[in-house]
mmCIF file with all atom_site columns, C-alpha atoms in Angstrom:
data_model
loop_
_atom_site.group_PDB
_atom_site.id
_atom_site.type_symbol
_atom_site.label_atom_id
_atom_site.label_alt_id
_atom_site.label_comp_id
_atom_site.label_asym_id
_atom_site.label_entity_id
_atom_site.label_seq_id
_atom_site.pdbx_PDB_ins_code
_atom_site.Cartn_x
_atom_site.Cartn_y
_atom_site.Cartn_z
_atom_site.occupancy
_atom_site.B_iso_or_equiv
_atom_site.pdbx_formal_charge
_atom_site.auth_seq_id
_atom_site.auth_comp_id
_atom_site.auth_asym_id
_atom_site.auth_atom_id
_atom_site.pdbx_PDB_model_num
ATOM 1   C CA . MET A 1 1   ? -23.832 -54.557 -40.312 1.00 0.00 ? 27  MET A CA 1
ATOM 2   C CA . ILE A 1 2   ? -27.575 -55.134 -40.775 1.00 0.00 ? 28  ILE A CA 1
ATOM 3   C CA . SER A 1 3   ? -28.598 -58.213 -42.755 1.00 0.00 ? 29  SER A CA 1
ATOM 4   C CA . VAL A 1 4   ? -31.498 -57.817 -45.191 1.00 0.00 ? 30  VAL A CA 1
ATOM 5   C CA . LEU A 1 5   ? -33.815 -60.087 -47.202 1.00 0.00 ? 31  LEU A CA 1
ATOM 6   C CA . VAL A 1 6   ? -35.495 -58.460 -50.222 1.00 0.00 ? 32  VAL A CA 1
ATOM 7   C CA . VAL A 1 7   ? -39.010 -59.691 -51.112 1.00 0.00 ? 33  VAL A CA 1
ATOM 8   C CA . ASP A 1 8   ? -40.766 -58.430 -54.257 1.00 0.00 ? 34  ASP A CA 1
ATOM 9   C CA . ASP A 1 9   ? -42.388 -60.120 -57.243 1.00 0.00 ? 35  ASP A CA 1
ATOM 10  C CA . HIS A 1 10  ? -40.703 -57.775 -59.734 1.00 0.00 ? 36  HIS A CA 1
ATOM 11  C CA . PRO A 1 11  ? -37.075 -58.773 -60.550 1.00 0.00 ? 37  PRO A CA 1
ATOM 12  C CA . VAL A 1 12  ? -36.135 -55.211 -61.527 1.00 0.00 ? 38  VAL A CA 1
ATOM 13  C CA . VAL A 1 13  ? -37.247 -53.942 -58.095 1.00 0.00 ? 39  VAL A CA 1
ATOM 14  C CA . ARG A 1 14  ? -35.285 -56.697 -56.324 1.00 0.00 ? 40  ARG A CA 1
ATOM 15  C CA . ASP A 1 15  ? -32.210 -55.922 -58.401 1.00 0.00 ? 41  ASP A CA 1
ATOM 16  C CA . GLY A 1 16  ? -32.480 -52.217 -57.622 1.00 0.00 ? 42  GLY A CA 1
ATOM 17  C CA . LEU A 1 17  ? -32.862 -52.768 -53.875 1.00 0.00 ? 43  LEU A CA 1
ATOM 18  C CA . ARG A 1 18  ? -30.045 -55.326 -53.784 1.00 0.00 ? 44  ARG A CA 1
ATOM 19  C CA . GLY A 1 19  ? -27.717 -52.946 -55.593 1.00 0.00 ? 45  GLY A CA 1
ATOM 20  C CA . MET A 1 20  ? -28.648 -50.015 -53.374 1.00 0.00 ? 46  MET A CA 1
ATOM 21  C CA . PHE A 1 21  ? -28.149 -51.862 -50.081 1.00 0.00 ? 47  PHE A CA 1
ATOM 22  C CA . SER A 1 22  ? -25.079 -53.833 -51.205 1.00 0.00 ? 48  SER A CA 1
ATOM 23  C CA . ALA A 1 23  ? -23.332 -50.577 -52.094 1.00 0.00 ? 49  ALA A CA 1
ATOM 24  C CA . ASP A 1 24  ? -23.672 -49.308 -48.521 1.00 0.00 ? 50  ASP A CA 1
ATOM 25  C CA . PRO A 1 25  ? -21.314 -50.801 -45.907 1.00 0.00 ? 51  PRO A CA 1
ATOM 26  C CA . ARG A 1 26  ? -24.007 -50.639 -43.224 1.00 0.00 ? 52  ARG A CA 1
ATOM 27  C CA . PHE A 1 27  ? -26.000 -53.431 -44.885 1.00 0.00 ? 53  PHE A CA 1
ATOM 28  C CA . GLU A 1 28  ? -25.619 -56.970 -46.147 1.00 0.00 ? 54  GLU A CA 1
ATOM 29  C CA . VAL A 1 29  ? -28.197 -58.508 -48.507 1.00 0.00 ? 55  VAL A CA 1
ATOM 30  C CA . LEU A 1 30  ? -28.526 -62.200 -47.623 1.00 0.00 ? 56  LEU A CA 1
ATOM 31  C CA . GLY A 1 31  ? -30.989 -63.096 -50.358 1.00 0.00 ? 57  GLY A CA 1
ATOM 32  C CA . GLU A 1 32  ? -34.115 -62.387 -52.389 1.00 0.00 ? 58  GLU A CA 1
ATOM 33  C CA . ALA A 1 33  ? -37.606 -63.849 -52.698 1.00 0.00 ? 59  ALA A CA 1
ATOM 34  C CA . GLY A 1 34  ? -40.195 -63.416 -55.435 1.00 0.00 ? 60  GLY A CA 1
ATOM 35  C CA . ASP A 1 35  ? -43.342 -64.101 -53.417 1.00 0.00 ? 61  ASP A CA 1
ATOM 36  C CA . GLY A 1 36  ? -44.608 -64.714 -49.904 1.00 0.00 ? 62  GLY A CA 1
ATOM 37  C CA . ALA A 1 37  ? -43.975 -68.464 -49.943 1.00 0.00 ? 63  ALA A CA 1
ATOM 38  C CA . GLU A 1 38  ? -40.336 -67.927 -50.932 1.00 0.00 ? 64  GLU A CA 1
ATOM 39  C CA . ALA A 1 39  ? -40.080 -65.211 -48.277 1.00 0.00 ? 65  ALA A CA 1
ATOM 40  C CA . ILE A 1 40  ? -41.241 -67.602 -45.557 1.00 0.00 ? 66  ILE A CA 1
ATOM 41  C CA . ALA A 1 41  ? -38.716 -70.253 -46.589 1.00 0.00 ? 67  ALA A CA 1
ATOM 42  C CA . ALA A 1 42  ? -35.849 -67.759 -46.979 1.00 0.00 ? 68  ALA A CA 1
ATOM 43  C CA . GLY A 1 43  ? -36.694 -65.933 -43.757 1.00 0.00 ? 69  GLY A CA 1
ATOM 44  C CA . GLU A 1 44  ? -36.733 -69.169 -41.785 1.00 0.00 ? 70  GLU A CA 1
ATOM 45  C CA . LYS A 1 45  ? -33.424 -70.285 -43.309 1.00 0.00 ? 71  LYS A CA 1
ATOM 46  C CA . LEU A 1 46  ? -31.473 -67.009 -43.392 1.00 0.00 ? 72  LEU A CA 1
ATOM 47  C CA . ARG A 1 47  ? -32.910 -65.249 -40.309 1.00 0.00 ? 73  ARG A CA 1
ATOM 48  C CA . PRO A 1 48  ? -32.048 -61.718 -41.517 1.00 0.00 ? 74  PRO A CA 1
ATOM 49  C CA . ASP A 1 49  ? -32.284 -58.716 -39.227 1.00 0.00 ? 75  ASP A CA 1
ATOM 50  C CA . VAL A 1 50  ? -34.837 -57.063 -41.531 1.00 0.00 ? 76  VAL A CA 1
ATOM 51  C CA . ILE A 1 51  ? -37.117 -58.371 -44.275 1.00 0.00 ? 77  ILE A CA 1
ATOM 52  C CA . LEU A 1 52  ? -38.188 -55.823 -46.895 1.00 0.00 ? 78  LEU A CA 1
ATOM 53  C CA . MET A 1 53  ? -41.645 -57.129 -47.807 1.00 0.00 ? 79  MET A CA 1
ATOM 54  C CA . ASP A 1 54  ? -43.863 -56.232 -50.740 1.00 0.00 ? 80  ASP A CA 1
ATOM 55  C CA . LEU A 1 55  ? -47.586 -56.850 -50.155 1.00 0.00 ? 81  LEU A CA 1
ATOM 56  C CA . ARG A 1 56  ? -49.377 -57.725 -53.366 1.00 0.00 ? 82  ARG A CA 1
ATOM 57  C CA . MET A 1 57  ? -47.626 -60.776 -54.791 1.00 0.00 ? 83  MET A CA 1
ATOM 58  C CA . PRO A 1 58  ? -48.810 -63.923 -56.576 1.00 0.00 ? 84  PRO A CA 1
ATOM 59  C CA . THR A 1 59  ? -49.235 -67.278 -54.808 1.00 0.00 ? 85  THR A CA 1
ATOM 60  C CA . THR A 1 60  ? -48.742 -65.988 -51.256 1.00 0.00 ? 86  THR A CA 1
ATOM 61  C CA . ASP A 1 61  ? -49.208 -62.302 -50.395 1.00 0.00 ? 87  ASP A CA 1
ATOM 62  C CA . GLY A 1 62  ? -47.131 -60.251 -47.997 1.00 0.00 ? 88  GLY A CA 1
ATOM 63  C CA . VAL A 1 63  ? -49.599 -60.160 -45.102 1.00 0.00 ? 89  VAL A CA 1
ATOM 64  C CA . THR A 1 64  ? -49.911 -63.961 -45.139 1.00 0.00 ? 90  THR A CA 1
ATOM 65  C CA . ALA A 1 65  ? -46.121 -64.237 -45.172 1.00 0.00 ? 91  ALA A CA 1
ATOM 66  C CA . ILE A 1 66  ? -45.768 -61.834 -42.218 1.00 0.00 ? 92  ILE A CA 1
ATOM 67  C CA . LYS A 1 67  ? -48.262 -63.877 -40.185 1.00 0.00 ? 93  LYS A CA 1
ATOM 68  C CA . GLU A 1 68  ? -46.559 -67.170 -41.041 1.00 0.00 ? 94  GLU A CA 1
ATOM 69  C CA . LEU A 1 69  ? -43.075 -65.866 -40.214 1.00 0.00 ? 95  LEU A CA 1
ATOM 70  C CA . ALA A 1 70  ? -44.338 -64.772 -36.800 1.00 0.00 ? 96  ALA A CA 1
ATOM 71  C CA . LYS A 1 71  ? -46.096 -68.113 -36.310 1.00 0.00 ? 97  LYS A CA 1
ATOM 72  C CA . ARG A 1 72  ? -42.838 -69.939 -37.033 1.00 0.00 ? 98  ARG A CA 1
ATOM 73  C CA . GLY A 1 73  ? -40.939 -67.809 -34.561 1.00 0.00 ? 99  GLY A CA 1
ATOM 74  C CA . VAL A 1 74  ? -38.679 -66.081 -37.093 1.00 0.00 ? 100 VAL A CA 1
ATOM 75  C CA . PRO A 1 75  ? -37.236 -63.089 -35.186 1.00 0.00 ? 101 PRO A CA 1
ATOM 76  C CA . SER A 1 76  ? -36.663 -60.894 -38.253 1.00 0.00 ? 102 SER A CA 1
ATOM 77  C CA . ARG A 1 77  ? -38.276 -57.452 -38.301 1.00 0.00 ? 103 ARG A CA 1
ATOM 78  C CA . VAL A 1 78  ? -40.553 -56.949 -41.302 1.00 0.00 ? 104 VAL A CA 1
ATOM 79  C CA . LEU A 1 79  ? -40.549 -53.590 -43.051 1.00 0.00 ? 105 LEU A CA 1
ATOM 80  C CA . VAL A 1 80  ? -43.303 -53.361 -45.652 1.00 0.00 ? 106 VAL A CA 1
ATOM 81  C CA . LEU A 1 81  ? -42.171 -51.611 -48.828 1.00 0.00 ? 107 LEU A CA 1
ATOM 82  C CA . THR A 1 82  ? -45.057 -51.200 -51.243 1.00 0.00 ? 108 THR A CA 1
ATOM 83  C CA . THR A 1 83  ? -46.860 -48.905 -53.653 1.00 0.00 ? 109 THR A CA 1
ATOM 84  C CA . TYR A 1 84  ? -50.156 -49.052 -51.775 1.00 0.00 ? 110 TYR A CA 1
ATOM 85  C CA . ASP A 1 85  ? -51.275 -46.993 -48.769 1.00 0.00 ? 111 ASP A CA 1
ATOM 86  C CA . THR A 1 86  ? -54.997 -47.828 -48.602 1.00 0.00 ? 112 THR A CA 1
ATOM 87  C CA . ASP A 1 87  ? -56.633 -48.890 -45.334 1.00 0.00 ? 113 ASP A CA 1
ATOM 88  C CA . SER A 1 88  ? -57.155 -52.391 -46.713 1.00 0.00 ? 114 SER A CA 1
ATOM 89  C CA . ASP A 1 89  ? -53.380 -52.714 -47.173 1.00 0.00 ? 115 ASP A CA 1
ATOM 90  C CA . VAL A 1 90  ? -51.990 -50.790 -44.187 1.00 0.00 ? 116 VAL A CA 1
ATOM 91  C CA . LEU A 1 91  ? -54.155 -52.126 -41.354 1.00 0.00 ? 117 LEU A CA 1
ATOM 92  C CA . PRO A 1 92  ? -53.809 -55.869 -42.077 1.00 0.00 ? 118 PRO A CA 1
ATOM 93  C CA . ALA A 1 93  ? -50.024 -55.548 -42.515 1.00 0.00 ? 119 ALA A CA 1
ATOM 94  C CA . ILE A 1 94  ? -49.562 -53.737 -39.213 1.00 0.00 ? 120 ILE A CA 1
ATOM 95  C CA . GLU A 1 95  ? -51.915 -56.099 -37.413 1.00 0.00 ? 121 GLU A CA 1
ATOM 96  C CA . ALA A 1 96  ? -50.023 -59.073 -38.854 1.00 0.00 ? 122 ALA A CA 1
ATOM 97  C CA . GLY A 1 97  ? -46.885 -57.836 -37.114 1.00 0.00 ? 123 GLY A CA 1
ATOM 98  C CA . ALA A 1 98  ? -45.022 -55.562 -39.536 1.00 0.00 ? 124 ALA A CA 1
ATOM 99  C CA . THR A 1 99  ? -42.545 -53.299 -37.737 1.00 0.00 ? 125 THR A CA 1
ATOM 100 C CA . GLY A 1 100 ? -42.892 -50.575 -40.344 1.00 0.00 ? 126 GLY A CA 1
ATOM 101 C CA . TYR A 1 101 ? -44.634 -49.487 -43.533 1.00 0.00 ? 127 TYR A CA 1
ATOM 102 C CA . LEU A 1 102 ? -42.944 -47.453 -46.263 1.00 0.00 ? 128 LEU A CA 1
ATOM 103 C CA . LEU A 1 103 ? -43.940 -46.534 -49.794 1.00 0.00 ? 129 LEU A CA 1
ATOM 104 C CA . LYS A 1 104 ? -41.668 -47.310 -52.727 1.00 0.00 ? 130 LYS A CA 1
ATOM 105 C CA . ASP A 1 105 ? -41.257 -43.632 -53.566 1.00 0.00 ? 131 ASP A CA 1
ATOM 106 C CA . ALA A 1 106 ? -39.334 -43.082 -50.313 1.00 0.00 ? 132 ALA A CA 1
ATOM 107 C CA . PRO A 1 107 ? -35.906 -41.440 -50.824 1.00 0.00 ? 133 PRO A CA 1
ATOM 108 C CA . ARG A 1 108 ? -32.851 -43.679 -50.465 1.00 0.00 ? 134 ARG A CA 1
ATOM 109 C CA . GLU A 1 109 ? -31.695 -42.244 -47.131 1.00 0.00 ? 135 GLU A CA 1
ATOM 110 C CA . GLU A 1 110 ? -35.197 -42.449 -45.681 1.00 0.00 ? 136 GLU A CA 1
ATOM 111 C CA . LEU A 1 111 ? -35.279 -46.129 -46.608 1.00 0.00 ? 137 LEU A CA 1
ATOM 112 C CA . PHE A 1 112 ? -31.845 -46.703 -45.063 1.00 0.00 ? 138 PHE A CA 1
ATOM 113 C CA . ARG A 1 113 ? -32.905 -44.977 -41.838 1.00 0.00 ? 139 ARG A CA 1
ATOM 114 C CA . ALA A 1 114 ? -36.106 -47.004 -41.779 1.00 0.00 ? 140 ALA A CA 1
ATOM 115 C CA . VAL A 1 115 ? -34.216 -50.299 -42.071 1.00 0.00 ? 141 VAL A CA 1
ATOM 116 C CA . GLU A 1 116 ? -31.840 -49.241 -39.293 1.00 0.00 ? 142 GLU A CA 1
ATOM 117 C CA . ALA A 1 117 ? -34.791 -48.277 -37.078 1.00 0.00 ? 143 ALA A CA 1
ATOM 118 C CA . ALA A 1 118 ? -36.636 -51.513 -37.866 1.00 0.00 ? 144 ALA A CA 1
ATOM 119 C CA . ALA A 1 119 ? -33.537 -53.520 -36.968 1.00 0.00 ? 145 ALA A CA 1
ATOM 120 C CA . ARG A 1 120 ? -33.648 -51.829 -33.543 1.00 0.00 ? 146 ARG A CA 1
ATOM 121 C CA . GLY A 1 121 ? -37.304 -52.802 -33.215 1.00 0.00 ? 147 GLY A CA 1
ATOM 122 C CA . GLN A 1 122 ? -38.597 -49.264 -33.665 1.00 0.00 ? 148 GLN A CA 1
ATOM 123 C CA . ALA A 1 123 ? -41.866 -48.694 -35.516 1.00 0.00 ? 149 ALA A CA 1
ATOM 124 C CA . VAL A 1 124 ? -41.457 -46.890 -38.838 1.00 0.00 ? 150 VAL A CA 1
ATOM 125 C CA . LEU A 1 125 ? -44.273 -45.350 -40.883 1.00 0.00 ? 151 LEU A CA 1
ATOM 126 C CA . SER A 1 126 ? -44.091 -43.294 -44.050 1.00 0.00 ? 152 SER A CA 1
ATOM 127 C CA . PRO A 1 127 ? -45.522 -39.777 -43.581 1.00 0.00 ? 153 PRO A CA 1
ATOM 128 C CA . ALA A 1 128 ? -48.536 -40.605 -45.772 1.00 0.00 ? 154 ALA A CA 1
ATOM 129 C CA . VAL A 1 129 ? -49.369 -43.733 -43.788 1.00 0.00 ? 155 VAL A CA 1
ATOM 130 C CA . ALA A 1 130 ? -48.832 -42.005 -40.437 1.00 0.00 ? 156 ALA A CA 1
ATOM 131 C CA . THR A 1 131 ? -51.154 -39.187 -41.490 1.00 0.00 ? 157 THR A CA 1
ATOM 132 C CA . ARG A 1 132 ? -53.811 -41.703 -42.537 1.00 0.00 ? 158 ARG A CA 1
ATOM 133 C CA . LEU A 1 133 ? -53.655 -43.583 -39.244 1.00 0.00 ? 159 LEU A CA 1
ATOM 134 C CA . MET A 1 134 ? -53.643 -40.406 -37.168 1.00 0.00 ? 160 MET A CA 1
ATOM 135 C CA . GLY A 1 135 ? -56.656 -39.157 -39.107 1.00 0.00 ? 161 GLY A CA 1
ATOM 136 C CA . GLN A 1 136 ? -58.529 -42.336 -38.235 1.00 0.00 ? 162 GLN A CA 1
ATOM 137 C CA . MET A 1 137 ? -57.656 -41.987 -34.559 1.00 0.00 ? 163 MET A CA 1
ATOM 138 C CA . ARG A 1 138 ? -58.834 -38.385 -34.486 1.00 0.00 ? 164 ARG A CA 1
ATOM 139 C CA . GLN A 1 139 ? -62.172 -39.100 -36.125 1.00 0.00 ? 165 GLN A CA 1
ATOM 140 C CA . PRO A 1 140 ? -65.099 -38.603 -33.766 1.00 0.00 ? 166 PRO A CA 1
ATOM 141 C CA . ALA A 1 141 ? -66.744 -41.777 -32.580 1.00 0.00 ? 167 ALA A CA 1
ATOM 142 C CA . SER A 1 142 ? -68.867 -43.020 -35.432 1.00 0.00 ? 168 SER A CA 1
ATOM 143 C CA . GLU A 1 143 ? -72.401 -44.296 -35.147 1.00 0.00 ? 169 GLU A CA 1
ATOM 144 C CA . PRO A 1 144 ? -72.279 -48.004 -34.227 1.00 0.00 ? 170 PRO A CA 1
ATOM 145 C CA . LEU A 1 145 ? -73.228 -50.606 -36.798 1.00 0.00 ? 171 LEU A CA 1
ATOM 146 C CA . SER A 1 146 ? -76.717 -52.025 -36.514 1.00 0.00 ? 172 SER A CA 1
ATOM 147 C CA . GLN A 1 147 ? -77.307 -55.745 -36.005 1.00 0.00 ? 173 GLN A CA 1
ATOM 148 C CA . ARG A 1 148 ? -78.425 -56.133 -39.625 1.00 0.00 ? 174 ARG A CA 1
ATOM 149 C CA . GLU A 1 149 ? -75.386 -54.226 -40.905 1.00 0.00 ? 175 GLU A CA 1
ATOM 150 C CA . LEU A 1 150 ? -73.163 -56.536 -38.864 1.00 0.00 ? 176 LEU A CA 1
ATOM 151 C CA . GLU A 1 151 ? -74.907 -59.574 -40.324 1.00 0.00 ? 177 GLU A CA 1
ATOM 152 C CA . VAL A 1 152 ? -74.365 -58.286 -43.868 1.00 0.00 ? 178 VAL A CA 1
ATOM 153 C CA . LEU A 1 153 ? -70.737 -57.419 -43.153 1.00 0.00 ? 179 LEU A CA 1
ATOM 154 C CA . GLU A 1 154 ? -70.068 -60.839 -41.645 1.00 0.00 ? 180 GLU A CA 1
ATOM 155 C CA . LEU A 1 155 ? -71.339 -62.545 -44.792 1.00 0.00 ? 181 LEU A CA 1
ATOM 156 C CA . ILE A 1 156 ? -69.265 -60.233 -46.989 1.00 0.00 ? 182 ILE A CA 1
ATOM 157 C CA . ALA A 1 157 ? -66.207 -61.087 -44.858 1.00 0.00 ? 183 ALA A CA 1
ATOM 158 C CA . GLN A 1 158 ? -66.931 -64.757 -45.594 1.00 0.00 ? 184 GLN A CA 1
ATOM 159 C CA . GLY A 1 159 ? -66.739 -64.011 -49.310 1.00 0.00 ? 185 GLY A CA 1
ATOM 160 C CA . ARG A 1 160 ? -70.473 -63.973 -50.067 1.00 0.00 ? 186 ARG A CA 1
ATOM 161 C CA . THR A 1 161 ? -71.758 -61.888 -52.966 1.00 0.00 ? 187 THR A CA 1
ATOM 162 C CA . ASN A 1 162 ? -74.558 -59.361 -52.464 1.00 0.00 ? 188 ASN A CA 1
ATOM 163 C CA . ARG A 1 163 ? -76.990 -61.823 -54.033 1.00 0.00 ? 189 ARG A CA 1
ATOM 164 C CA . GLU A 1 164 ? -75.877 -64.664 -51.754 1.00 0.00 ? 190 GLU A CA 1
ATOM 165 C CA . ALA A 1 165 ? -76.091 -62.446 -48.676 1.00 0.00 ? 191 ALA A CA 1
ATOM 166 C CA . ALA A 1 166 ? -79.576 -61.328 -49.677 1.00 0.00 ? 192 ALA A CA 1
ATOM 167 C CA . ARG A 1 167 ? -80.720 -64.922 -50.126 1.00 0.00 ? 193 ARG A CA 1
ATOM 168 C CA . GLN A 1 168 ? -79.320 -66.003 -46.770 1.00 0.00 ? 194 GLN A CA 1
ATOM 169 C CA . LEU A 1 169 ? -80.846 -63.051 -44.885 1.00 0.00 ? 195 LEU A CA 1
ATOM 170 C CA . PHE A 1 170 ? -84.181 -63.219 -46.770 1.00 0.00 ? 196 PHE A CA 1
ATOM 171 C CA . ILE A 1 171 ? -83.914 -59.624 -47.958 1.00 0.00 ? 197 ILE A CA 1
ATOM 172 C CA . SER A 1 172 ? -83.527 -58.054 -51.400 1.00 0.00 ? 198 SER A CA 1
ATOM 173 C CA . GLU A 1 173 ? -80.180 -57.493 -53.074 1.00 0.00 ? 199 GLU A CA 1
ATOM 174 C CA . ALA A 1 174 ? -80.950 -53.754 -53.141 1.00 0.00 ? 200 ALA A CA 1
ATOM 175 C CA . THR A 1 175 ? -81.382 -53.802 -49.360 1.00 0.00 ? 201 THR A CA 1
ATOM 176 C CA . VAL A 1 176 ? -77.995 -55.488 -48.968 1.00 0.00 ? 202 VAL A CA 1
ATOM 177 C CA . LYS A 1 177 ? -76.410 -52.738 -51.089 1.00 0.00 ? 203 LYS A CA 1
ATOM 178 C CA . THR A 1 178 ? -78.090 -50.101 -48.936 1.00 0.00 ? 204 THR A CA 1
ATOM 179 C CA . HIS A 1 179 ? -76.776 -51.701 -45.744 1.00 0.00 ? 205 HIS A CA 1
ATOM 180 C CA . LEU A 1 180 ? -73.269 -51.811 -47.243 1.00 0.00 ? 206 LEU A CA 1
ATOM 181 C CA . LEU A 1 181 ? -73.428 -48.120 -48.153 1.00 0.00 ? 207 LEU A CA 1
ATOM 182 C CA . HIS A 1 182 ? -74.359 -47.350 -44.534 1.00 0.00 ? 208 HIS A CA 1
ATOM 183 C CA . VAL A 1 183 ? -71.453 -49.509 -43.338 1.00 0.00 ? 209 VAL A CA 1
ATOM 184 C CA . TYR A 1 184 ? -69.015 -47.675 -45.639 1.00 0.00 ? 210 TYR A CA 1
ATOM 185 C CA . ALA A 1 185 ? -70.206 -44.308 -44.344 1.00 0.00 ? 211 ALA A CA 1
ATOM 186 C CA . LYS A 1 186 ? -69.982 -45.327 -40.682 1.00 0.00 ? 212 LYS A CA 1
ATOM 187 C CA . LEU A 1 187 ? -66.510 -46.872 -41.058 1.00 0.00 ? 213 LEU A CA 1
ATOM 188 C CA . GLY A 1 188 ? -65.176 -44.142 -43.348 1.00 0.00 ? 214 GLY A CA 1
ATOM 189 C CA . VAL A 1 189 ? -64.198 -46.504 -46.181 1.00 0.00 ? 215 VAL A CA 1
ATOM 190 C CA . ASN A 1 190 ? -64.998 -46.828 -49.869 1.00 0.00 ? 216 ASN A CA 1
ATOM 191 C CA . ASP A 1 191 ? -65.011 -50.532 -50.674 1.00 0.00 ? 217 ASP A CA 1
ATOM 192 C CA . ARG A 1 192 ? -65.802 -54.011 -49.353 1.00 0.00 ? 218 ARG A CA 1
ATOM 193 C CA . ALA A 1 193 ? -62.195 -55.018 -48.605 1.00 0.00 ? 219 ALA A CA 1
ATOM 194 C CA . ALA A 1 194 ? -61.534 -51.860 -46.590 1.00 0.00 ? 220 ALA A CA 1
ATOM 195 C CA . ALA A 1 195 ? -64.837 -52.285 -44.733 1.00 0.00 ? 221 ALA A CA 1
ATOM 196 C CA . VAL A 1 196 ? -63.913 -55.831 -43.690 1.00 0.00 ? 222 VAL A CA 1
ATOM 197 C CA . ALA A 1 197 ? -60.358 -54.855 -42.677 1.00 0.00 ? 223 ALA A CA 1
ATOM 198 C CA . THR A 1 198 ? -61.565 -51.870 -40.665 1.00 0.00 ? 224 THR A CA 1
ATOM 199 C CA . ALA A 1 199 ? -64.327 -53.906 -39.021 1.00 0.00 ? 225 ALA A CA 1
ATOM 200 C CA . PHE A 1 200 ? -61.764 -56.453 -37.838 1.00 0.00 ? 226 PHE A CA 1
ATOM 201 C CA . SER A 1 201 ? -59.399 -53.711 -36.615 1.00 0.00 ? 227 SER A CA 1
ATOM 202 C CA . ARG A 1 202 ? -62.193 -52.027 -34.620 1.00 0.00 ? 228 ARG A CA 1
ATOM 203 C CA . GLY A 1 203 ? -63.488 -55.260 -33.139 1.00 0.00 ? 229 GLY A CA 1
ATOM 204 C CA . TYR A 1 204 ? -66.821 -55.387 -34.994 1.00 0.00 ? 230 TYR A CA 1
ATOM 205 C CA . LEU A 1 205 ? -65.731 -58.689 -36.528 1.00 0.00 ? 231 LEU A CA 1
ATOM 206 C CA . THR A 1 206 ? -63.650 -61.452 -35.000 1.00 0.00 ? 232 THR A CA 1
ATOM 207 C CA . PRO A 1 207 ? -62.342 -64.720 -36.512 1.00 0.00 ? 233 PRO A CA 1
ATOM 208 C CA . GLY A 1 208 ? -65.213 -66.484 -34.748 1.00 0.00 ? 234 GLY A CA 1
ATOM 209 C CA . GLY A 1 209 ? -67.957 -64.159 -36.007 1.00 0.00 ? 235 GLY A CA 1
ATOM 210 C CA . PRO A 1 210 ? -69.358 -60.666 -35.352 1.00 0.00 ? 236 PRO A CA 1
ATOM 211 C CA . LYS A 1 211 ? -68.825 -59.000 -32.008 1.00 0.00 ? 237 LYS A CA 1
#
């Protein structure tokens, strides 16, 4: 029997998942959590085989919880179960240590198989997410970011606005926007969050600063 912890900020979703897994003799639901902070505490206490983790939650988000669980040495496998499949959601979750990533529209049996696979330590990706990641891997090598584009991106990663970045770099706000548009095109993304996440995943940015 595989033990499961259900983490989601919507009670109706938690109730539905608990009922679904409790009705199947292959699984045992040890508990629930309504946000990342509760998930960390419950995961450390209950040590389930698999944690079903939502991503976008109040107080503490799913990616932060995944990182903290790993930091605390909790051996549970984390299977992300969310509505979102954007690069800014997928990449950070996988890099944080998630064993798998499924969307909430997955059929019941697919979800059951995914939990069983995650419990064995096998990577699990929904077809949509797998296609997205494979598409990124197959993209031809993009033009490298310029030094100025890296400087702008580093400031954006630090939470600076376009105006603040312009002031710090002694350039106009319009020039900052132009650099960001070039960054988006080179990284194949559409927004600031995805640009930062992709830049970290590709090694352009590191916790200590730009590469």
